[in-house]
Short mmCIF file of C-alpha atoms in Angstrom, two decimals:
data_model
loop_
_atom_site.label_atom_id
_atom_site.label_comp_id
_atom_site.label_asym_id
_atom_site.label_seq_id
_atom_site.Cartn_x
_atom_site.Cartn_y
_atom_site.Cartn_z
CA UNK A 1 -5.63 -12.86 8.40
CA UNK A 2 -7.77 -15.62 9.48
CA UNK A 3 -6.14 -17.84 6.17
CA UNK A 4 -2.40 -16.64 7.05
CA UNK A 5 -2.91 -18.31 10.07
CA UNK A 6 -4.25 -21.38 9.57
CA UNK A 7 -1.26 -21.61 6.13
CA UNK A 8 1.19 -20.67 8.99
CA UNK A 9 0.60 -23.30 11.67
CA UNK A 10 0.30 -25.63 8.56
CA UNK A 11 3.39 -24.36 6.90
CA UNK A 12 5.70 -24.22 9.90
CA UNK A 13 5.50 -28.30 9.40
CA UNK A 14 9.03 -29.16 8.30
CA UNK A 15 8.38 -31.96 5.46
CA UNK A 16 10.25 -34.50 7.59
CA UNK A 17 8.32 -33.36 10.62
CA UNK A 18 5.50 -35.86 11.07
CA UNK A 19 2.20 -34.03 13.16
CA UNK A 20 2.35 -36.30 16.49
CA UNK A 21 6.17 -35.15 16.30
CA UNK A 22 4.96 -31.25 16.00
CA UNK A 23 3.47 -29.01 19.22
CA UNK A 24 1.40 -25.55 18.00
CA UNK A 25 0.96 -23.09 21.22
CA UNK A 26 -0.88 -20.14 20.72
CA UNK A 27 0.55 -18.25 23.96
CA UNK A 28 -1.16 -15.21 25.08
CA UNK A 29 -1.61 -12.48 27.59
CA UNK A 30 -5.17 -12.12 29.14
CA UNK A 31 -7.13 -9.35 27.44
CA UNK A 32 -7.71 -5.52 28.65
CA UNK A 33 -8.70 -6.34 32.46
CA UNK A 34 -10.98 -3.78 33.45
CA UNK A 35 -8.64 -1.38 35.74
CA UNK A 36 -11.93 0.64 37.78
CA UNK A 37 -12.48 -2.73 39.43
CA UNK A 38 -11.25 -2.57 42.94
CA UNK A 39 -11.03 -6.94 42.82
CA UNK A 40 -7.65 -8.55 43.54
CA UNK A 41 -9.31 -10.66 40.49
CA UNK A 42 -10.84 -8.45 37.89
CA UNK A 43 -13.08 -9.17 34.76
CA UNK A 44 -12.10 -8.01 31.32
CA UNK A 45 -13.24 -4.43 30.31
CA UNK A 46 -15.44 -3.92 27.54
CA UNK A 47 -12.20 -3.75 25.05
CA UNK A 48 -11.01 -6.63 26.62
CA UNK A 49 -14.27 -8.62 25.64
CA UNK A 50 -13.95 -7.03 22.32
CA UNK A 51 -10.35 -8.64 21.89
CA UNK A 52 -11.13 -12.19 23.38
CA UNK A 53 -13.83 -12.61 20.56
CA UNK A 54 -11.16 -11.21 18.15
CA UNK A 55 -8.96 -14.09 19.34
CA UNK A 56 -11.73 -16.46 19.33
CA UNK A 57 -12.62 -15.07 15.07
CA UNK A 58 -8.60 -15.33 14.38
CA UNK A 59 -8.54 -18.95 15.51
CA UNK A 60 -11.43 -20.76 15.12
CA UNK A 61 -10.33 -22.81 12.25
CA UNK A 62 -6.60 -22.90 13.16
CA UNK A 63 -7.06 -26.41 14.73
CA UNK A 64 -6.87 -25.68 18.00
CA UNK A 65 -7.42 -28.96 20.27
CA UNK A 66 -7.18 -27.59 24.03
CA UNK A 67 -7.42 -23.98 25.57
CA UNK A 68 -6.11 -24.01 28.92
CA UNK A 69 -5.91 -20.61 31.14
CA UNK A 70 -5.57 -19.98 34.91
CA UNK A 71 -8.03 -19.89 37.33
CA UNK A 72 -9.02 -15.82 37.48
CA UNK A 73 -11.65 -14.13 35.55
CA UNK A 74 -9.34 -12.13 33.12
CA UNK A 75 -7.98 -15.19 31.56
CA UNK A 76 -11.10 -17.41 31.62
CA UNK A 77 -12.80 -14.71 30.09
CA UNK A 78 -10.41 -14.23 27.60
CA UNK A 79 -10.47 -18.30 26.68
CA UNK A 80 -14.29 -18.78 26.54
CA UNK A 81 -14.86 -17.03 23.87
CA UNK A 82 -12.55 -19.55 21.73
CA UNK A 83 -13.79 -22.63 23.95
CA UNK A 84 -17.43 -22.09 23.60
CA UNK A 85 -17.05 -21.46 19.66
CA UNK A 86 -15.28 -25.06 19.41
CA UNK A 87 -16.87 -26.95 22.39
CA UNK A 88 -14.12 -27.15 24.73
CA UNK A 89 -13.57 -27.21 27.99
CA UNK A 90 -11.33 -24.34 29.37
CA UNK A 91 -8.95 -26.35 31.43
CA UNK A 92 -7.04 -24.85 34.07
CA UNK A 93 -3.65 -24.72 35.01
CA UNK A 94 -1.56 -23.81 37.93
CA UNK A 95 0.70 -20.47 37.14
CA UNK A 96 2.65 -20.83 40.25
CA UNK A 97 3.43 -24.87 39.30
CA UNK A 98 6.84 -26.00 39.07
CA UNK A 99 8.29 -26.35 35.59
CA UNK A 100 5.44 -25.54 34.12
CA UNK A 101 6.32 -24.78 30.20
CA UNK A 102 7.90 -28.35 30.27
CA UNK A 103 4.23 -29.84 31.71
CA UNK A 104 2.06 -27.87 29.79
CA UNK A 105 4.30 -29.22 26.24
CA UNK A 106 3.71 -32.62 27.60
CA UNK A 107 -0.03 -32.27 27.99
CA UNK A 108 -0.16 -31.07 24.91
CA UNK A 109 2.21 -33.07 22.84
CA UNK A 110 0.74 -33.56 19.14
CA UNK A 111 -1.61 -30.88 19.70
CA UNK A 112 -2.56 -27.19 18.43
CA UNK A 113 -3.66 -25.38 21.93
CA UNK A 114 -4.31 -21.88 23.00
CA UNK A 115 -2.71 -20.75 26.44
CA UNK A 116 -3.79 -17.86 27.93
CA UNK A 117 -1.67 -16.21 30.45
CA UNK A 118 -0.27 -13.18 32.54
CA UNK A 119 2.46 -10.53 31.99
CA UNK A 120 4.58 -11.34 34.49
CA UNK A 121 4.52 -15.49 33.47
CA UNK A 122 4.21 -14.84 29.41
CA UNK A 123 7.97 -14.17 28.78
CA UNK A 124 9.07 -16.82 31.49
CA UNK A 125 7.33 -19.22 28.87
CA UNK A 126 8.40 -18.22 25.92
CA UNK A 127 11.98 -17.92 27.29
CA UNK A 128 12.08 -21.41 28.34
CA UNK A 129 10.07 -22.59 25.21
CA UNK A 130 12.68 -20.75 22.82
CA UNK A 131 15.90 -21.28 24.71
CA UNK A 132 16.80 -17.95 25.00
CA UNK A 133 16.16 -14.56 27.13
CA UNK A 134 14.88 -12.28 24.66
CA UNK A 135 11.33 -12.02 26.01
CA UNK A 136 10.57 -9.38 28.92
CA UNK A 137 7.42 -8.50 30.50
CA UNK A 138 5.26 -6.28 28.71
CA UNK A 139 2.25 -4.33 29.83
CA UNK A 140 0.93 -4.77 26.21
CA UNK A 141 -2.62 -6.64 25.63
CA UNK A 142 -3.07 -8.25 22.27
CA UNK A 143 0.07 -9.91 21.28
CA UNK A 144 -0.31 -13.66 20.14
CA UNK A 145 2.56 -15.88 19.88
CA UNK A 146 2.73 -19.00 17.86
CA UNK A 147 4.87 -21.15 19.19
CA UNK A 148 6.29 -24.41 17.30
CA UNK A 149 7.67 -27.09 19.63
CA UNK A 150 9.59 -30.17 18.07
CA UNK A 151 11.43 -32.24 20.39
CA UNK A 152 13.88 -30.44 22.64
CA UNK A 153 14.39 -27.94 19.85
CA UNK A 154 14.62 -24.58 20.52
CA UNK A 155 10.84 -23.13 20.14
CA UNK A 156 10.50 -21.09 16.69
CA UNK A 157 8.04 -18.08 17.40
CA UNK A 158 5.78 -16.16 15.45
CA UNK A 159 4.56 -12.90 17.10
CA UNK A 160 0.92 -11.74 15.96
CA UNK A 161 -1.82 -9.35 17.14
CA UNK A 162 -5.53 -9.50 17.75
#
């Protein structure tokens, strides 16, 4: 799995497609939070630890360059895992932001990143990153997108698990 993944971000490359031209985002959902907390910010449970270092195995040599994630524990947790195993800083980003989708494919223009988000702001992204309104919120953990911005195309996505 690990292999069709790195041959997929590599192969979605059209051959006139040059890289700084080219935008990977590996979108997902926070892992299992862990529901007996009581927090308005709760930490992953112990499957949701379980599937951040499954994300972290799946894409470790899939070139990723940033990992960004909001501020709460559920998606920090669910980046480190990644961040630590390629020495990166988890950088944080504002889910409430205006335009966001368009600022976070500027920051990362060029770039193979992992962003891990919420259910209610996962579909809003992929939505506006694939033109469309296909994507609704889903109470789902473990879904990874790979998203392939070029230009003001239309996104292409690829919908995995881990």
């Amino acid at each position: 799995l690990l292999t069709f993944i790195a041959c997929l971000a590599t192969g979605l490359a059209a051959a006139q497609t040059t890289l700084t031209d080219e935008t990977l985002i590996f979108l997902v959902r926070h892992a299992e939070k862990d529901l007996t907390e009581s927090s308005p910010d709760p930490s992953l449970s112990a499957v949701g630890k379980a599937q951040a270092e499954r994300l972290a195995a799946m894409l470790k040599n899939a070139g990723i360059q940033a990992v960004y994630s909001t501020a709460t524990k559920r998606t920090e947790q669910t980046a480190q895992p990644l961040a630590q195993l390629l020495g990166l800083p988890v950088q944080h980003y504002d889910a409430s932001e205006a335009d966001l989708p368009a600022k976070l494919a500027a920051r990362s223009q060029g770039k193979r990143v992992l962003v891990v988000s919420h259910s209610n702001l996962l579909p809003k992204m992929l939505n506006t990153y694939t033109q469309s309104e296909k994507h609704a919120v889903s109470d789902d953990y473990g879904d990874l997108f790979l998203l392939r911005l070029v230009g003001r195309q239309p996104a292409s996505v690829v919908q995995l698990r881990f």
